[in-house]
Coordinates of C-alpha atoms and ligand atoms in Angstrom, one line a residue:
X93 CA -22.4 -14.2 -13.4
X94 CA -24.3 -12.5 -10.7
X95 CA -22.2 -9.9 -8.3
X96 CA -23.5 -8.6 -5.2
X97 CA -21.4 -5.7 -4.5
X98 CA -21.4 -4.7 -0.9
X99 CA -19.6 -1.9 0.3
X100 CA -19.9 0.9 3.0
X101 CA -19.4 3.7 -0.5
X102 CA -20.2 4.2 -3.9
X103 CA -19.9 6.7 -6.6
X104 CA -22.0 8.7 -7.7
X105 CA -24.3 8.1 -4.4
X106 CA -22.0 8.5 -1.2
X107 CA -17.8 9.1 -1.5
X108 CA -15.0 9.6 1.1
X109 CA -12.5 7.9 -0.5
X110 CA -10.8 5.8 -3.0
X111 CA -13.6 2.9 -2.0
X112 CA -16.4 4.6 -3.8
X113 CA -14.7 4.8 -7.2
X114 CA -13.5 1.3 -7.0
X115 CA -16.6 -0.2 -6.4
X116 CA -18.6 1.9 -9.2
X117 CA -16.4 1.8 -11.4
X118 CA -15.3 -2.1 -11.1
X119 CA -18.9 -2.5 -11.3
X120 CA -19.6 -0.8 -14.6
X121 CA -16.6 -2.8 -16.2
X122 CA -18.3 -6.4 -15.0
X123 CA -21.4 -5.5 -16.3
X124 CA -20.0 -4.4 -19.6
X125 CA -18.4 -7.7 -19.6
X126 CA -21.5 -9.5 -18.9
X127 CA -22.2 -9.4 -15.7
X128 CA -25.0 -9.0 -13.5
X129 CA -24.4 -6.6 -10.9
X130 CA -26.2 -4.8 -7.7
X131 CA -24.3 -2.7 -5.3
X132 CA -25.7 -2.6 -1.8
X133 CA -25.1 0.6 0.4
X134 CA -26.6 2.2 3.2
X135 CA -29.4 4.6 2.7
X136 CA -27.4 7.5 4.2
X137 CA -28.9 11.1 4.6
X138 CA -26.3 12.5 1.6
X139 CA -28.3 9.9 -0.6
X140 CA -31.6 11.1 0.6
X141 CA -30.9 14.6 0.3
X142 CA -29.8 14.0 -3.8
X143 CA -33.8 13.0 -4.3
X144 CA -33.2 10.3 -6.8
X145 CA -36.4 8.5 -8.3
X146 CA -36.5 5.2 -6.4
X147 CA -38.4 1.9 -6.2
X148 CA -39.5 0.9 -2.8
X149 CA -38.7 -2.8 -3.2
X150 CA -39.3 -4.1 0.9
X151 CA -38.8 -3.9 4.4
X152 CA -38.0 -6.3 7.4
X153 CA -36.4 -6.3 10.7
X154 CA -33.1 -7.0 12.2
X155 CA -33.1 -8.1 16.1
X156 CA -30.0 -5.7 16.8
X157 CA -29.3 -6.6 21.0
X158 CA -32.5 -6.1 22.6
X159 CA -33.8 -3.5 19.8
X160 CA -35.8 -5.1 16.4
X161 CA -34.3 -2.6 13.8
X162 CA -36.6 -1.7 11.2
X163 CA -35.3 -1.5 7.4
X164 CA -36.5 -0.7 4.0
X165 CA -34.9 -1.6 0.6
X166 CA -35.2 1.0 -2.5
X167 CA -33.4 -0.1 -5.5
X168 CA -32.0 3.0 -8.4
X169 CA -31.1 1.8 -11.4
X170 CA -28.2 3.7 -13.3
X171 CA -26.9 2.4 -16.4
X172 CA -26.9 -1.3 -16.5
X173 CA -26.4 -1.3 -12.6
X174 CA -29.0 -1.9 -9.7
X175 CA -28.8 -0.7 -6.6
X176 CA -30.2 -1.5 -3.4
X177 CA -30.6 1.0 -0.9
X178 CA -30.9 0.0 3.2
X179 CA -33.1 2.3 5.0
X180 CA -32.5 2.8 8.7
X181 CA -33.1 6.5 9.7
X182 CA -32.0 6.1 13.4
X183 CA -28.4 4.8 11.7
X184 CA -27.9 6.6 8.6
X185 CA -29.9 9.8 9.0
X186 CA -26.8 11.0 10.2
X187 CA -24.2 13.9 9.0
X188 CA -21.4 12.1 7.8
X189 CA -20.8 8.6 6.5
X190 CA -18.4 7.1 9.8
X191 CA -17.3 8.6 12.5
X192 CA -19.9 7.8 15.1
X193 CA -19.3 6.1 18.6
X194 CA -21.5 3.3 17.2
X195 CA -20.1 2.7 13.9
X196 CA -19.3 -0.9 14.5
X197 CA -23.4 -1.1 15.7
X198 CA -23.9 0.7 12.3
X199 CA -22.3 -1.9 10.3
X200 CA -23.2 -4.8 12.1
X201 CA -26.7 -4.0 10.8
X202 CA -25.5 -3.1 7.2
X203 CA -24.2 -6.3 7.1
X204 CA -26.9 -8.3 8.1
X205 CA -29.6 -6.4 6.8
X206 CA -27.4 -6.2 3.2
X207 CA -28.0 -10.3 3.3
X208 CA -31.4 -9.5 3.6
X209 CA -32.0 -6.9 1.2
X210 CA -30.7 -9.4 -1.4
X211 CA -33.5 -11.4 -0.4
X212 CA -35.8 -8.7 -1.1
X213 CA -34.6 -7.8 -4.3
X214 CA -35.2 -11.8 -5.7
X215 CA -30.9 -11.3 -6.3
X216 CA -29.4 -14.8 -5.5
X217 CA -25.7 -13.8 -6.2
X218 CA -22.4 -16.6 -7.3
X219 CA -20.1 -14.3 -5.7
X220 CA -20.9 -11.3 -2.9
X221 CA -17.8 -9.0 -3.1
X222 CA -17.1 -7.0 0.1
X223 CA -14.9 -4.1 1.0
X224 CA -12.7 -3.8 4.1
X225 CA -13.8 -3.8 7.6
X226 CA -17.2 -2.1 7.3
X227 CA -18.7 -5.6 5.3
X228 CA -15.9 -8.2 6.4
X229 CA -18.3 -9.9 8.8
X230 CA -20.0 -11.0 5.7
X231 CA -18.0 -13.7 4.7
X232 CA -18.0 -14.9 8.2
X233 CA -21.9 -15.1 8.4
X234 CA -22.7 -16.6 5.2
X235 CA -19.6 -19.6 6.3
X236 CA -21.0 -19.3 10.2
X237 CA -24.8 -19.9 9.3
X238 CA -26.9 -22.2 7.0
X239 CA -28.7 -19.8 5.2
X240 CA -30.6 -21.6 2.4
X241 CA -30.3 -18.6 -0.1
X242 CA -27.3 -18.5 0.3
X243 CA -26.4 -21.9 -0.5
X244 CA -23.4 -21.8 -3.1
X245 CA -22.4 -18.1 -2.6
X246 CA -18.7 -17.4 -2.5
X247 CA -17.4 -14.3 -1.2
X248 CA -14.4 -12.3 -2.0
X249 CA -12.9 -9.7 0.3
X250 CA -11.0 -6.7 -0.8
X251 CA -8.7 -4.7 0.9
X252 CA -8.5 -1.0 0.5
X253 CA -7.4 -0.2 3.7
X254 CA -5.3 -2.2 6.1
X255 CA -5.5 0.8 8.7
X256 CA -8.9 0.8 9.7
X257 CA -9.6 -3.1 11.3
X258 CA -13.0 -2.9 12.3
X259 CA -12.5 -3.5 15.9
X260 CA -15.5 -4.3 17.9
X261 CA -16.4 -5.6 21.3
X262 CA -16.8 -9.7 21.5
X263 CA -20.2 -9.3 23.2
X264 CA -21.1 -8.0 19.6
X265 CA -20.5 -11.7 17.9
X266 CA -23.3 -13.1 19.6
X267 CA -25.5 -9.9 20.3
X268 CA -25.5 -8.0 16.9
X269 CA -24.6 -11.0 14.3
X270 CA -26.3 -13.7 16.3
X271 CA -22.9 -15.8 15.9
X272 CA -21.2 -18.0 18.4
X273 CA -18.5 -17.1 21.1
X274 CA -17.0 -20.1 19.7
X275 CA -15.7 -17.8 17.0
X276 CA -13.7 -15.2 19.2
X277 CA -12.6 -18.3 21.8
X278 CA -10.9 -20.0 19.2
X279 CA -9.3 -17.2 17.8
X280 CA -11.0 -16.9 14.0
X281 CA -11.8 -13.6 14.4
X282 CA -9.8 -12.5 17.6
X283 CA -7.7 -8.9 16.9
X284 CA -5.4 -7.8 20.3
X285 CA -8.4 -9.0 22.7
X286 CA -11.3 -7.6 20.6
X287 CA -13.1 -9.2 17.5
X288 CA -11.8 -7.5 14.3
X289 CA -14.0 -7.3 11.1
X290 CA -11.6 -6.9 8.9
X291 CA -9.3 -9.8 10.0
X292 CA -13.0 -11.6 10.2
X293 CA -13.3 -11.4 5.9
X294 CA -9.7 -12.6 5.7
X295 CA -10.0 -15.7 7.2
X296 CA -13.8 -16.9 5.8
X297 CA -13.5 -15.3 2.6
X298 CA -13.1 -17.6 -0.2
X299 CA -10.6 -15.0 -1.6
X300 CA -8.5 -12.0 -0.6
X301 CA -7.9 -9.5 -3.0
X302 CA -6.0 -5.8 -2.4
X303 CA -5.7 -3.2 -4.6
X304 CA -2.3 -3.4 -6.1
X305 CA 0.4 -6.3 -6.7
X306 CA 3.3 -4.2 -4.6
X307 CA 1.0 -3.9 -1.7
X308 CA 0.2 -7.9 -1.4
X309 CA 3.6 -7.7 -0.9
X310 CA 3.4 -5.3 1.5
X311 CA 0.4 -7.0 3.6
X312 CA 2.5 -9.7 3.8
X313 CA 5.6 -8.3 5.4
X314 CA 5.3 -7.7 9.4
X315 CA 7.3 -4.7 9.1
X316 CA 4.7 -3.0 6.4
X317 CA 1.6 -5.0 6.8
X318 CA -0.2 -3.2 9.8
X319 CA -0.4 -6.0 12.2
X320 CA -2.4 -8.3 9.0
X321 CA 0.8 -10.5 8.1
X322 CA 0.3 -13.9 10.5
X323 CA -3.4 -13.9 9.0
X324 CA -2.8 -13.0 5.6
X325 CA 0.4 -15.6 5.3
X326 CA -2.3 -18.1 6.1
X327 CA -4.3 -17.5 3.7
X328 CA -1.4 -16.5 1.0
X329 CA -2.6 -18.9 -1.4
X330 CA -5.9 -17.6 -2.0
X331 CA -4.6 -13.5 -1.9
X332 CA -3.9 -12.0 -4.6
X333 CA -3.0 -8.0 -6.0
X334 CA -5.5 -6.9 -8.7
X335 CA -4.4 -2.8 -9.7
X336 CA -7.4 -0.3 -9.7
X337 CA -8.1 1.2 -13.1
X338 CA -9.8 4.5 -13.3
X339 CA -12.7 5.8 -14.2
X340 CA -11.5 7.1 -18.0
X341 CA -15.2 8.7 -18.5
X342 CA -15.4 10.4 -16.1
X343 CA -11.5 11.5 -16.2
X344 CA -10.7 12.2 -19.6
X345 CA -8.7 15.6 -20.7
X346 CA -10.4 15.4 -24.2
X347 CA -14.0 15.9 -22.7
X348 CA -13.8 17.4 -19.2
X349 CA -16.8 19.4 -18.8
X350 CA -15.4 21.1 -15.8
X351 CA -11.7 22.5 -17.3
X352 CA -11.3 25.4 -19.3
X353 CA -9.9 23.9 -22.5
X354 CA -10.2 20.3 -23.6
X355 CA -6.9 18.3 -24.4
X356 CA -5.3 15.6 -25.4
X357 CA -1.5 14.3 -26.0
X358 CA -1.2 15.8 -29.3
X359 CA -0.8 18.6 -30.6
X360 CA -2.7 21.2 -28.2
X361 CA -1.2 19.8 -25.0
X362 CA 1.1 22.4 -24.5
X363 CA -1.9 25.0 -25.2
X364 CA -4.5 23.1 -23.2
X365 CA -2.5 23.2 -20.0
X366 CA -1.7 26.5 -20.4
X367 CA -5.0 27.7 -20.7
X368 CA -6.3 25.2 -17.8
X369 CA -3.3 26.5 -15.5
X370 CA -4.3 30.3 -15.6
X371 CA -7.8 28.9 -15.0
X372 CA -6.9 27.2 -11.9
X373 CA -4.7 29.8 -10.7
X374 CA -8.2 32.5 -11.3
X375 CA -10.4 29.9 -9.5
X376 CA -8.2 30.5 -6.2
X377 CA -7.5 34.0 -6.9
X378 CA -3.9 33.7 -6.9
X379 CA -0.9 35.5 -9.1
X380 CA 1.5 33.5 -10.8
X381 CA 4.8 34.2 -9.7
X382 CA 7.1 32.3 -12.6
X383 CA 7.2 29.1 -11.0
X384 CA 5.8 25.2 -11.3
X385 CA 2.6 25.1 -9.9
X386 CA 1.9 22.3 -7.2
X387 CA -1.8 20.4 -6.6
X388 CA -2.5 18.3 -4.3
X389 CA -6.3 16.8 -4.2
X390 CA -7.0 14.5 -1.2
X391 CA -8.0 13.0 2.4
X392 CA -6.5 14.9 4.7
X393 CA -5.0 12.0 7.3
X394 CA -2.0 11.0 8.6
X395 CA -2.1 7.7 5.3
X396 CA -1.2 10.3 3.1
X397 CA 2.0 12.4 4.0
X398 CA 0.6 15.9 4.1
X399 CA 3.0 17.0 6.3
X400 CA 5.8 16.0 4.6
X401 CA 3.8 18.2 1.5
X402 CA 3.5 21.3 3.9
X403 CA 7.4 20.9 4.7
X404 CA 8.3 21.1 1.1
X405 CA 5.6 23.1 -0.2
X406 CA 6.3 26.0 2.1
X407 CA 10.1 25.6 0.7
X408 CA 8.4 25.6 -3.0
X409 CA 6.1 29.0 -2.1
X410 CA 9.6 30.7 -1.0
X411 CA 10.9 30.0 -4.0
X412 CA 7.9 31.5 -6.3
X413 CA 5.9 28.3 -6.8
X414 CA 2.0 27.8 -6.5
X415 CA 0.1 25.3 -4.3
X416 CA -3.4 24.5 -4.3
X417 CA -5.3 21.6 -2.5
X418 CA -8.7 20.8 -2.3
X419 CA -9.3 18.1 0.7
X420 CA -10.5 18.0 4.1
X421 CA -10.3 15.8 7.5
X422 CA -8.3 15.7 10.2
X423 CA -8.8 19.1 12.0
X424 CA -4.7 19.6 12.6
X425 CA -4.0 19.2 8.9
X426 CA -6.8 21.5 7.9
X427 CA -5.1 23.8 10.3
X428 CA -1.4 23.8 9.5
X429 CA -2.6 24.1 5.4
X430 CA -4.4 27.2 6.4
X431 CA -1.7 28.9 8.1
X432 CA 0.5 28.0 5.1
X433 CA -2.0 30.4 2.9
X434 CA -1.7 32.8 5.8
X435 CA 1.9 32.8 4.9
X436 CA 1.3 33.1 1.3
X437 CA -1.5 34.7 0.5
X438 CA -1.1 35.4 -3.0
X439 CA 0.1 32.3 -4.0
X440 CA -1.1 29.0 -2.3
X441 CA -4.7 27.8 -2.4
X442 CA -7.2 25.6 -0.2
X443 CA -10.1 24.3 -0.4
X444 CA -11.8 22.5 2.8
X445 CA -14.2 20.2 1.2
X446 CA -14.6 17.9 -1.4
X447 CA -15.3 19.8 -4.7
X448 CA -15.4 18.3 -7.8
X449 CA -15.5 21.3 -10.2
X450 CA -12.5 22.5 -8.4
X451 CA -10.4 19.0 -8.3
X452 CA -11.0 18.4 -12.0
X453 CA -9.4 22.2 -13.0
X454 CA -6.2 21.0 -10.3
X455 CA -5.5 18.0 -12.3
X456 CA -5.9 19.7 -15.8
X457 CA -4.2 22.8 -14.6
X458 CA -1.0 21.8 -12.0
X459 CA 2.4 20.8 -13.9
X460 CA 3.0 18.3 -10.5
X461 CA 0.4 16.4 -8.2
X462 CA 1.6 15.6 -4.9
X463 CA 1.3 12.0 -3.5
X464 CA 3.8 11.8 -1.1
X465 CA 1.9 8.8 1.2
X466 CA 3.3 6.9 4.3
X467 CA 1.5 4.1 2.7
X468 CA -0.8 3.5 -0.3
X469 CA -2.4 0.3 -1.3
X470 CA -3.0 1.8 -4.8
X471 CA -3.8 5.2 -5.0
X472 CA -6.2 6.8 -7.7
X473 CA -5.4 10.4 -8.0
X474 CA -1.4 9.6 -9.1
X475 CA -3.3 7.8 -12.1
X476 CA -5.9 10.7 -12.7
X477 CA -3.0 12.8 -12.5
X478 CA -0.7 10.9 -15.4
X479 CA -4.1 10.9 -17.6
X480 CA -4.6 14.8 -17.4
X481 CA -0.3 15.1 -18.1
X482 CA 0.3 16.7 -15.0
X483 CA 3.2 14.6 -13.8
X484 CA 2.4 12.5 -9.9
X485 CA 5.7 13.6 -7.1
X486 CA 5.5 9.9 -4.8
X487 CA 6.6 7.8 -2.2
X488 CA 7.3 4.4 -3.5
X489 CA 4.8 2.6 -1.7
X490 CA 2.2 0.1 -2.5
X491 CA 0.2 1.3 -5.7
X492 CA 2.5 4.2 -6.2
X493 CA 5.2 1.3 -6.7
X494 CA 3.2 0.0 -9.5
X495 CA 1.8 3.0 -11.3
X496 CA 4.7 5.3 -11.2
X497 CA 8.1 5.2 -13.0
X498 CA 10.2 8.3 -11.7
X499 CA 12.4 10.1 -13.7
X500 CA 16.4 9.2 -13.5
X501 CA 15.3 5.6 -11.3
X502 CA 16.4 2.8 -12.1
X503 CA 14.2 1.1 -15.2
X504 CA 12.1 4.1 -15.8
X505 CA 13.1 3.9 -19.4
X506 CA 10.1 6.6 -19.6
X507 CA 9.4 8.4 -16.9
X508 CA 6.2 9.1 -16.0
X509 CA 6.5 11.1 -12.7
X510 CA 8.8 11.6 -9.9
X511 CA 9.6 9.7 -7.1
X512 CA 11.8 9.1 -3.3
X513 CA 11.5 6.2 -1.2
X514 CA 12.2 7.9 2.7
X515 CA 9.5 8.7 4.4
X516 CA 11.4 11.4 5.3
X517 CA 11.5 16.0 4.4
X518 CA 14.4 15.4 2.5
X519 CA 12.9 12.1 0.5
X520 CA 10.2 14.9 -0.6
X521 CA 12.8 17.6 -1.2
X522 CA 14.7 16.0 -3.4
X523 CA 12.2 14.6 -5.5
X524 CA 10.5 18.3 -5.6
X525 CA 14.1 19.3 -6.8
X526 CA 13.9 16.4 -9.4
X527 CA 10.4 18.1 -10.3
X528 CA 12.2 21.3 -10.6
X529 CA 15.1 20.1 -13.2
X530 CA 12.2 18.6 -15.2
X531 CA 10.1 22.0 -15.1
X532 CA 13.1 24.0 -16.3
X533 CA 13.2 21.2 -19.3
X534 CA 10.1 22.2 -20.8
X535 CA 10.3 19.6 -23.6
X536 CA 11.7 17.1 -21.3
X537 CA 8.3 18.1 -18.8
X538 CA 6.0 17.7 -22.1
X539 CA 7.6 14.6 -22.9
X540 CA 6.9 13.0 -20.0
X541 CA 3.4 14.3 -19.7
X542 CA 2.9 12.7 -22.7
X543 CA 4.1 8.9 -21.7
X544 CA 2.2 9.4 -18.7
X545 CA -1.1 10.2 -20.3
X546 CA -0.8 7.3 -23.0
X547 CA -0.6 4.9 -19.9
X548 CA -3.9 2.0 -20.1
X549 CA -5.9 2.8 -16.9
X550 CA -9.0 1.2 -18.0
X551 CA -10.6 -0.6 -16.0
X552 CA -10.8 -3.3 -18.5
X553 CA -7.5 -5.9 -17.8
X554 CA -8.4 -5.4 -13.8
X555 CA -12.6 -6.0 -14.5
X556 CA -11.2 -9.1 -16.1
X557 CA -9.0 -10.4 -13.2
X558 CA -11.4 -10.2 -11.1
X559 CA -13.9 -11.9 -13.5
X560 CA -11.1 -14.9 -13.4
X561 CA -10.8 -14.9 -9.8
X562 CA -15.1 -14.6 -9.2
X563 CA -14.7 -17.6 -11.9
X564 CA -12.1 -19.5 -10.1
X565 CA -14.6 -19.8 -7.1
X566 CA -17.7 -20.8 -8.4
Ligands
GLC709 C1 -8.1 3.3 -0.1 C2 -6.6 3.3 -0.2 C3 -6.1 3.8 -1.6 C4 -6.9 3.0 -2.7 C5 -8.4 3.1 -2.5 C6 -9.2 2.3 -3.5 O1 -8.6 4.6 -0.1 O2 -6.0 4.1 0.8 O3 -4.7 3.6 -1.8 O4 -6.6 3.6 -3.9 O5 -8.7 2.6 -1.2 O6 -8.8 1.0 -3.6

């Protein structure tokens, strides 16, 4: 089958999030299943500046308002996976990936100018697969206009994250995607009085898909589902909960490049993480005071509970733990984490950045990863986390639901982490205190870390799911 992969991120070119491994690595599973696969992203300057051998393929414009919008396609090839790269220097020349005032301008292009590219690269796809609200206006166009090429093409919409609903002026509709009014007037794609891209994929995409089964759920309860319920309950038929693997090249103990001693479960566990811990611990410079030592490796926004983590952790530090984070985003968290080294100098870490040396060494070195999110729709580090031994502390939300069975809850026969269900300090607390009781339980600790890295987090059950869904359509 042929799979046009469209999405605003990708591993190994451009990564905020969880998004970029998804669509790399789901790609690489399809197309060791069989698959033909490209993956479509914008040409942004953090591509440009990794000065990759590319193929100029083609160029065309897009009438954007008023302004014709030059673009160029360049295709790298990786492995047994194309992809196509949209040039547009006055939209992605640019810092960062998002952020902008004119993101929704920025995307309205991608969109149309991904169709395009397709066109360019001779790829007539079965299925385009897009990725929350930066691409969910391209199910809409390819059901809205009679594009020849496109004749046959079914699209599937996945959603990462039901936070961000791609909410964009109506005059856009018509101005940027050259699509009727009709659209907003009779509500398709109508969000509280603006057009929302995201809502957009949900209703023309031939399927729905999010990233765990607990969070389907979720999305389609008002009290947990952001707003997305009424048009997802619509749709329920064709929605369905397909759980992220991982990336188990590029996260594997046994090989790690960037940790101080390979391991695995056997034997030279106990060693490995010993030897990786007082590694980690040099890296930030900071003593060991007897404790557990505490990593956390992530987005800093208000999705992922980090102040519940600075609560506890600050209780943790008093009490002779380590912390260490690598992450960066929202300026106020960045803030408060700095102050807590401030307070303890010596013993808690941070890194403001994304660094992947230093996030590798926190999941082979920590004995606990914190996860403690306000909502998840799968999560990936709790999973990178089990694989490397070092046991995942979570909220049971979405993904975390699926992934993690806490130690003393009900049916975790074998634990594989801890968890609390209050988004509250004291949910936190207490399963910190659980973390504790295990940590003073050595072999109790190691036999945990062992369930938890002989979990399957392959991609190769999900790559298939979606294979059946793709198939179901087309
Ligand atoms: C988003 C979600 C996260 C998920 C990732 C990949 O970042 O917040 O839970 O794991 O997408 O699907």
């Amino acid at each position: 089958m042929r799979i046009a992969m469209i999405a605003s991120e990708s591993n190994p070119l451009a990564k905020t999030g969880g998004l970029a491994d998804v669509a790399y690595s789901l790609s690489k599973a399809l197309a060791k299943r069989g698959d033909e696969v490209v993956i479509v992203l914008p040409f942004y300057q953090a591509i440009a500046d990794k000065g990759l051998k590319l193929e100029k393929l083609g160029g065309f414009y897009v009438q954007m308002s008023w302004r014709k919008q030059g673009a160029a396609v360049f295709e790298w090839k990786k492995g047994g996976l194309r992809f196509l790269l949209l040039q547009n220097d006055y939209y992605y020349n640019r810092e960062s990936l998002y952020g902008y005032s004119d993101d929704g301008e920025r995307f309205a292009f991608f969109a149309l100018g991904a169709l395009e590219a397709l066109k360019v690269a001779a790829f007539k796809p079965d299925v385009i697969h897009v990725h929350d609200w930066q691409t969910g206006m391209i199910p809409c166009l390819l059901k809205n206009r009679d594009d020849p090429f496109y004749l046959g093409t079914k699209s599937v919409l996945t959603i990462h994250n039901p936070a961000f609903k791609g909410m964009i002026d109506r005059y856009f509709l018509n101005d940027f995607y050259g699509l009727s009014d009709s659209l907003f007037d009779s509500g398709a794609v109508r969000f509280e009085g603006m057009v929302s891209t995201l809502k957009s994929g949900i209703v023309f995409a031939d399927k729905i898909t999010t990233v765990s089964p607990t969070h389907r759920e979720e999305l389609l309860t008002p009290a947990f589902s952001q707003g997305l319920d009424g048009v997802l309950r619509l749709r329920e038929r064709d929605f369905v909960g397909i759980l992220n693997g991982i990336d188990v090249e590029e996260w594997n103990p046994r090989t790690d490049v960037y940790i101080a001693a390979n391991y695995g479960k056997g034997k030279n566990l106990e060693d490995g993480k010993h030897v990786n811990q007082s590694d980690l611990l040099a890296s930030f410079n900071l003593k060991w005071m007897g404790g557990p030592v505490y990593g956390l490796v992530t987005r800093l926004t208000f999705q992922k509970g980090i102040s519940l983590a600075i609560a506890s952790m600050r209780k943790a530090l008093r009490n002779g733990a380590n912390f260490v984070v690598v992450g960066s985003g929202e300026y106020e968290l960045e803030q408060e984490l700095e102050d807590l080294r401030r307070e303890f100098p010596l013993t808690m870490g941070i890194y403001i950045g994304y660094n992947n040396a230093l996030a590798h060494k926190i999941y082979a070195g920590c004995d606990f990863f914190l996860m403690p999110s306000l909502f998840e729709p799968c999560g990936i580090s709790q999973m990178v986390a089990q694989r490397y031994g070092t046991l995942p502390i979570v909220r049971y939300t979405g993904g975390l639901s699926d992934t993690v069975h806490g130690y003393l809850d009900l049916g975790s026969k074998r634990p594989d982490g801890l968890a609390f269900r209050d988004y509250n300090e004291q949910g936190l607390d207490y399963a910190v205190s659980l973390a504790d009781e295990v940590y003073r339980d050595q072999p109790l600790y190691y036999a945990m870390a062992r369930t938890a890295m002989g979990l399957d987090r392959s991609w190769k059950k999900s790559a298939a799911a979606y294979g059946e869904l793709y198939n179901s359509i087309s």
